[in-house]
Amino acid sequence: MKSLIVLFSTFFIATISFSQQNDPAAKKVLDGVTAKFKSFKAVQAAFTLRQEDSKGTLLGTKKGSASLKGTRYRVSIAGTGQEIFCDGTNVWTYDKSANEVTITKPDPSASSISMQKLFTSFYDKDFLYKLNGDKTVNKKVVQEIEMTPTDKNKPFHKVYVLVDKNAKTIYSTRILDKSGNVMVYTVNSLNGSANLPDNLFVFDKSKYPGVEVVDLR
């Protein structure tokens, strides 16, 4: 499960620029999502991570939570014993099983889809996208957007995003990786007016007795 939480260790905020080759209808939907997300002071979200193989067989399900405030974030996935903290300058990745924390710098060149990108910022100039239309999922009307990376070196070849049409927020993201596996992130709850202190996003060594620190900055 370590690879799952590593997905969230990349940079979070990026300026969104859209290719003229993309579907204008999809762009309108994504612009709405971006505007809504940027209106939030801080965000607390709960999500479900579902792993499937290429045939749709369920491989595992995990619950997770995320807190976001500007360029700062904190992410954890239940059952993995791992957490990621980022104060905008440093990233701490904690592994409970080893009682070890690794410190790195945010990497804007990373190719994985981060938690903040999951909500708003991963449909940038590196993707072609189109609107596939409306559908109803769990009594919600959602709009499906199909996204294809222009960089063939990315570890995934297709991403399907479902946008809650009324709320203008991401409902789920389905990522098809090149190994044939599928990861589906579904947002279960989202609070856009959360009151989050800045120290929430900093790893406090004193709360993890005996932790080994690996500083890779």
mmCIF file of C-alpha atoms in Angstrom:
data_model
loop_
_atom_site.group_PDB
_atom_site.id
_atom_site.type_symbol
_atom_site.label_atom_id
_atom_site.label_comp_id
_atom_site.label_asym_id
_atom_site.label_seq_id
_atom_site.Cartn_x
_atom_site.Cartn_y
_atom_site.Cartn_z
ATOM 1 C CA MET A 1 0.000 0.000 0.000
ATOM 2 C CA LYS A 2 3.006 2.310 0.219
ATOM 3 C CA SER A 3 2.695 3.230 -3.452
ATOM 4 C CA LEU A 4 -0.848 4.466 -2.861
ATOM 5 C CA ILE A 5 0.068 7.230 -0.480
ATOM 6 C CA VAL A 6 3.136 8.167 -2.516
ATOM 7 C CA LEU A 7 0.662 9.316 -5.174
ATOM 8 C CA PHE A 8 -0.104 12.263 -2.917
ATOM 9 C CA SER A 9 3.464 13.394 -2.344
ATOM 10 C CA THR A 10 3.778 15.592 -5.448
ATOM 11 C CA PHE A 11 3.216 19.335 -5.719
ATOM 12 C CA PHE A 12 -0.247 20.697 -5.026
ATOM 13 C CA ILE A 13 -1.002 24.141 -6.471
ATOM 14 C CA ALA A 14 -0.333 24.927 -10.123
ATOM 15 C CA THR A 15 -1.559 27.561 -12.545
ATOM 16 C CA ILE A 16 -4.067 25.963 -14.893
ATOM 17 C CA SER A 17 -3.606 26.519 -18.611
ATOM 18 C CA PHE A 18 -5.808 24.877 -21.204
ATOM 19 C CA SER A 19 -4.836 23.668 -24.669
ATOM 20 C CA GLN A 20 -6.832 25.030 -27.572
ATOM 21 C CA GLN A 21 -7.171 21.464 -28.846
ATOM 22 C CA ASN A 22 -9.413 20.542 -25.939
ATOM 23 C CA ASP A 23 -13.185 20.305 -25.885
ATOM 24 C CA PRO A 24 -14.658 23.743 -25.010
ATOM 25 C CA ALA A 25 -17.568 22.079 -23.200
ATOM 26 C CA ALA A 26 -15.151 20.161 -20.970
ATOM 27 C CA LYS A 27 -13.144 23.322 -20.369
ATOM 28 C CA LYS A 28 -16.274 25.106 -19.159
ATOM 29 C CA VAL A 29 -16.955 22.335 -16.629
ATOM 30 C CA LEU A 30 -13.352 22.297 -15.407
ATOM 31 C CA ASP A 31 -13.258 26.088 -15.146
ATOM 32 C CA GLY A 32 -16.296 25.851 -12.875
ATOM 33 C CA VAL A 33 -14.608 23.245 -10.668
ATOM 34 C CA THR A 34 -11.463 25.352 -10.413
ATOM 35 C CA ALA A 35 -13.383 28.513 -9.508
ATOM 36 C CA LYS A 36 -15.360 26.667 -6.838
ATOM 37 C CA PHE A 37 -12.265 25.096 -5.279
ATOM 38 C CA LYS A 38 -10.369 28.387 -5.231
ATOM 39 C CA SER A 39 -13.255 29.985 -3.335
ATOM 40 C CA PHE A 40 -12.649 27.665 -0.387
ATOM 41 C CA LYS A 41 -10.651 29.048 2.548
ATOM 42 C CA ALA A 42 -9.481 25.599 3.575
ATOM 43 C CA VAL A 43 -10.715 22.098 2.855
ATOM 44 C CA GLN A 44 -11.284 18.929 4.821
ATOM 45 C CA ALA A 45 -12.262 15.903 2.767
ATOM 46 C CA ALA A 46 -12.877 12.211 3.231
ATOM 47 C CA PHE A 47 -12.416 9.836 0.334
ATOM 48 C CA THR A 48 -12.445 6.166 -0.597
ATOM 49 C CA LEU A 49 -9.658 4.592 -2.616
ATOM 50 C CA ARG A 50 -10.675 1.514 -4.610
ATOM 51 C CA GLN A 51 -8.170 -0.693 -6.447
ATOM 52 C CA GLU A 52 -9.253 -2.896 -9.348
ATOM 53 C CA ASP A 53 -7.505 -5.049 -11.908
ATOM 54 C CA SER A 54 -7.985 -4.650 -15.652
ATOM 55 C CA LYS A 55 -11.105 -6.862 -15.536
ATOM 56 C CA GLY A 56 -12.779 -4.757 -12.852
ATOM 57 C CA THR A 57 -12.135 -7.230 -10.043
ATOM 58 C CA LEU A 58 -11.846 -5.497 -6.679
ATOM 59 C CA LEU A 59 -8.342 -5.768 -5.221
ATOM 60 C CA GLY A 60 -8.865 -3.617 -2.149
ATOM 61 C CA THR A 61 -10.602 -0.610 -0.639
ATOM 62 C CA LYS A 62 -9.180 1.986 1.745
ATOM 63 C CA LYS A 63 -10.598 5.051 3.447
ATOM 64 C CA GLY A 64 -8.626 8.255 3.527
ATOM 65 C CA SER A 65 -8.741 11.852 4.649
ATOM 66 C CA ALA A 66 -7.163 15.049 3.418
ATOM 67 C CA SER A 67 -6.760 18.574 4.754
ATOM 68 C CA LEU A 68 -5.767 21.359 2.363
ATOM 69 C CA LYS A 69 -4.986 25.033 2.886
ATOM 70 C CA GLY A 70 -3.258 26.977 0.143
ATOM 71 C CA THR A 71 -0.100 25.051 -0.756
ATOM 72 C CA ARG A 72 -0.250 23.101 2.499
ATOM 73 C CA TYR A 73 -1.781 19.668 2.852
ATOM 74 C CA ARG A 74 -1.997 16.592 5.023
ATOM 75 C CA VAL A 75 -3.129 13.184 3.780
ATOM 76 C CA SER A 76 -3.614 9.822 5.447
ATOM 77 C CA ILE A 77 -5.014 6.490 4.320
ATOM 78 C CA ALA A 78 -6.463 4.231 6.998
ATOM 79 C CA GLY A 79 -4.797 0.867 7.453
ATOM 80 C CA THR A 80 -1.511 1.857 5.817
ATOM 81 C CA GLY A 81 0.075 3.543 8.832
ATOM 82 C CA GLN A 82 1.280 6.302 6.568
ATOM 83 C CA GLU A 83 0.735 10.037 6.493
ATOM 84 C CA ILE A 84 2.019 12.903 4.401
ATOM 85 C CA PHE A 85 2.474 16.424 5.723
ATOM 86 C CA CYS A 86 3.383 19.433 3.568
ATOM 87 C CA ASP A 87 3.774 22.999 4.797
ATOM 88 C CA GLY A 88 4.355 24.310 1.283
ATOM 89 C CA THR A 89 8.143 24.172 1.671
ATOM 90 C CA ASN A 90 8.849 20.667 2.993
ATOM 91 C CA VAL A 91 7.154 17.283 2.623
ATOM 92 C CA TRP A 92 7.233 14.723 5.441
ATOM 93 C CA THR A 93 6.245 11.153 4.556
ATOM 94 C CA TYR A 94 5.724 9.096 7.708
ATOM 95 C CA ASP A 95 5.756 5.286 7.728
ATOM 96 C CA LYS A 96 4.379 3.913 10.997
ATOM 97 C CA SER A 97 5.555 0.325 10.398
ATOM 98 C CA ALA A 98 9.178 1.501 10.291
ATOM 99 C CA ASN A 99 8.618 4.489 12.586
ATOM 100 C CA GLU A 100 10.448 6.512 9.968
ATOM 101 C CA VAL A 101 9.809 9.898 8.402
ATOM 102 C CA THR A 102 11.391 10.996 5.126
ATOM 103 C CA ILE A 103 11.762 14.715 4.437
ATOM 104 C CA THR A 104 11.834 15.985 0.846
ATOM 105 C CA LYS A 105 11.050 19.115 -1.104
ATOM 106 C CA PRO A 106 7.851 19.403 -3.174
ATOM 107 C CA ASP A 107 8.606 18.243 -6.721
ATOM 108 C CA PRO A 108 6.757 20.234 -9.428
ATOM 109 C CA SER A 109 8.121 17.878 -12.090
ATOM 110 C CA ALA A 110 6.548 14.768 -10.553
ATOM 111 C CA SER A 111 4.186 12.923 -12.869
ATOM 112 C CA SER A 112 1.731 11.405 -10.403
ATOM 113 C CA ILE A 113 -1.663 12.849 -9.502
ATOM 114 C CA SER A 114 -1.596 14.564 -6.122
ATOM 115 C CA MET A 115 -4.498 15.123 -3.765
ATOM 116 C CA GLN A 116 -4.940 18.752 -4.711
ATOM 117 C CA LYS A 117 -4.766 17.786 -8.355
ATOM 118 C CA LEU A 118 -7.411 15.194 -7.596
ATOM 119 C CA PHE A 119 -9.807 18.025 -6.727
ATOM 120 C CA THR A 120 -8.866 20.683 -9.230
ATOM 121 C CA SER A 121 -5.425 21.087 -10.776
ATOM 122 C CA PHE A 122 -4.379 18.056 -12.797
ATOM 123 C CA TYR A 123 -6.192 18.905 -16.040
ATOM 124 C CA ASP A 124 -3.502 21.258 -17.272
ATOM 125 C CA LYS A 125 -1.730 21.735 -20.582
ATOM 126 C CA ASP A 126 -0.314 18.193 -20.382
ATOM 127 C CA PHE A 127 -3.726 16.638 -21.018
ATOM 128 C CA LEU A 128 -6.232 16.408 -23.827
ATOM 129 C CA TYR A 129 -9.775 16.135 -22.538
ATOM 130 C CA LYS A 130 -13.338 15.882 -23.718
ATOM 131 C CA LEU A 131 -16.795 15.890 -22.164
ATOM 132 C CA ASN A 132 -18.514 12.517 -22.479
ATOM 133 C CA GLY A 133 -21.847 13.791 -21.170
ATOM 134 C CA ASP A 134 -24.083 13.489 -18.117
ATOM 135 C CA LYS A 135 -24.912 10.397 -16.103
ATOM 136 C CA THR A 136 -26.501 9.620 -12.739
ATOM 137 C CA VAL A 137 -24.391 7.997 -10.024
ATOM 138 C CA ASN A 138 -25.787 7.401 -6.531
ATOM 139 C CA LYS A 139 -28.642 9.786 -7.308
ATOM 140 C CA LYS A 140 -26.210 12.546 -8.283
ATOM 141 C CA VAL A 141 -26.083 14.026 -11.756
ATOM 142 C CA VAL A 142 -22.434 13.995 -12.788
ATOM 143 C CA GLN A 143 -20.532 15.037 -15.887
ATOM 144 C CA GLU A 144 -17.866 12.655 -17.160
ATOM 145 C CA ILE A 145 -14.652 14.063 -18.592
ATOM 146 C CA GLU A 146 -12.197 11.767 -20.350
ATOM 147 C CA MET A 147 -8.569 12.814 -20.105
ATOM 148 C CA THR A 148 -5.521 11.553 -21.980
ATOM 149 C CA PRO A 149 -1.961 12.616 -21.081
ATOM 150 C CA THR A 150 0.073 14.036 -23.945
ATOM 151 C CA ASP A 151 3.254 12.790 -22.265
ATOM 152 C CA LYS A 152 3.403 9.071 -22.990
ATOM 153 C CA ASN A 153 5.953 8.603 -20.200
ATOM 154 C CA LYS A 154 3.366 9.183 -17.499
ATOM 155 C CA PRO A 155 2.530 6.043 -15.479
ATOM 156 C CA PHE A 156 -1.145 6.213 -16.475
ATOM 157 C CA HIS A 157 -2.760 6.352 -19.912
ATOM 158 C CA LYS A 158 -6.290 7.504 -19.153
ATOM 159 C CA VAL A 159 -8.169 9.394 -16.433
ATOM 160 C CA TYR A 160 -11.952 9.671 -16.113
ATOM 161 C CA VAL A 161 -13.250 12.466 -13.908
ATOM 162 C CA LEU A 162 -16.830 12.692 -12.674
ATOM 163 C CA VAL A 163 -17.906 16.213 -11.692
ATOM 164 C CA ASP A 164 -20.957 16.817 -9.494
ATOM 165 C CA LYS A 165 -23.001 18.997 -11.846
ATOM 166 C CA ASN A 166 -24.807 20.910 -9.098
ATOM 167 C CA ALA A 167 -21.981 21.292 -6.574
ATOM 168 C CA LYS A 168 -19.268 21.882 -9.241
ATOM 169 C CA THR A 169 -16.828 19.700 -7.331
ATOM 170 C CA ILE A 170 -15.022 16.465 -8.167
ATOM 171 C CA TYR A 171 -17.140 13.426 -7.321
ATOM 172 C CA SER A 172 -14.647 10.753 -8.380
ATOM 173 C CA THR A 173 -11.510 10.163 -10.400
ATOM 174 C CA ARG A 174 -10.745 6.884 -12.164
ATOM 175 C CA ILE A 175 -7.087 6.382 -13.107
ATOM 176 C CA LEU A 176 -6.033 3.639 -15.531
ATOM 177 C CA ASP A 177 -2.336 2.891 -15.142
ATOM 178 C CA LYS A 178 -0.113 1.192 -17.661
ATOM 179 C CA SER A 179 0.211 -1.979 -15.590
ATOM 180 C CA GLY A 180 -3.478 -2.650 -16.168
ATOM 181 C CA ASN A 181 -4.613 -1.698 -12.681
ATOM 182 C CA VAL A 182 -7.272 0.882 -11.940
ATOM 183 C CA MET A 183 -7.496 3.267 -8.983
ATOM 184 C CA VAL A 184 -10.755 5.032 -8.205
ATOM 185 C CA TYR A 185 -10.888 7.927 -5.751
ATOM 186 C CA THR A 186 -14.391 8.873 -4.606
ATOM 187 C CA VAL A 187 -14.932 11.995 -2.513
ATOM 188 C CA ASN A 188 -17.326 11.084 0.297
ATOM 189 C CA SER A 189 -17.447 14.483 2.010
ATOM 190 C CA LEU A 190 -15.939 17.904 1.469
ATOM 191 C CA ASN A 191 -15.963 20.888 3.823
ATOM 192 C CA GLY A 192 -14.755 24.046 2.116
ATOM 193 C CA SER A 193 -14.887 26.261 5.200
ATOM 194 C CA ALA A 194 -12.742 24.200 7.566
ATOM 195 C CA ASN A 195 -10.771 26.026 10.263
ATOM 196 C CA LEU A 196 -7.312 24.479 9.976
ATOM 197 C CA PRO A 197 -4.285 25.696 12.004
ATOM 198 C CA ASP A 198 -0.989 25.976 10.141
ATOM 199 C CA ASN A 199 0.778 23.540 12.490
ATOM 200 C CA LEU A 200 -1.561 20.787 11.266
ATOM 201 C CA PHE A 201 0.609 20.555 8.150
ATOM 202 C CA VAL A 202 3.961 20.239 9.930
ATOM 203 C CA PHE A 203 5.348 16.924 11.173
ATOM 204 C CA ASP A 204 5.873 17.204 14.937
ATOM 205 C CA LYS A 205 8.703 14.838 15.837
ATOM 206 C CA SER A 206 7.840 15.026 19.545
ATOM 207 C CA LYS A 207 4.577 13.176 18.887
ATOM 208 C CA TYR A 208 6.393 10.182 17.384
ATOM 209 C CA PRO A 209 8.822 8.852 20.030
ATOM 210 C CA GLY A 210 11.921 7.192 18.599
ATOM 211 C CA VAL A 211 11.108 8.151 15.010
ATOM 212 C CA GLU A 212 14.013 7.866 12.564
ATOM 213 C CA VAL A 213 14.412 10.940 10.360
ATOM 214 C CA VAL A 214 15.707 10.578 6.799
ATOM 215 C CA ASP A 215 16.389 14.050 5.419
ATOM 216 C CA LEU A 216 16.635 14.041 1.604
ATOM 217 C CA ARG A 217 16.279 17.779 1.055
#
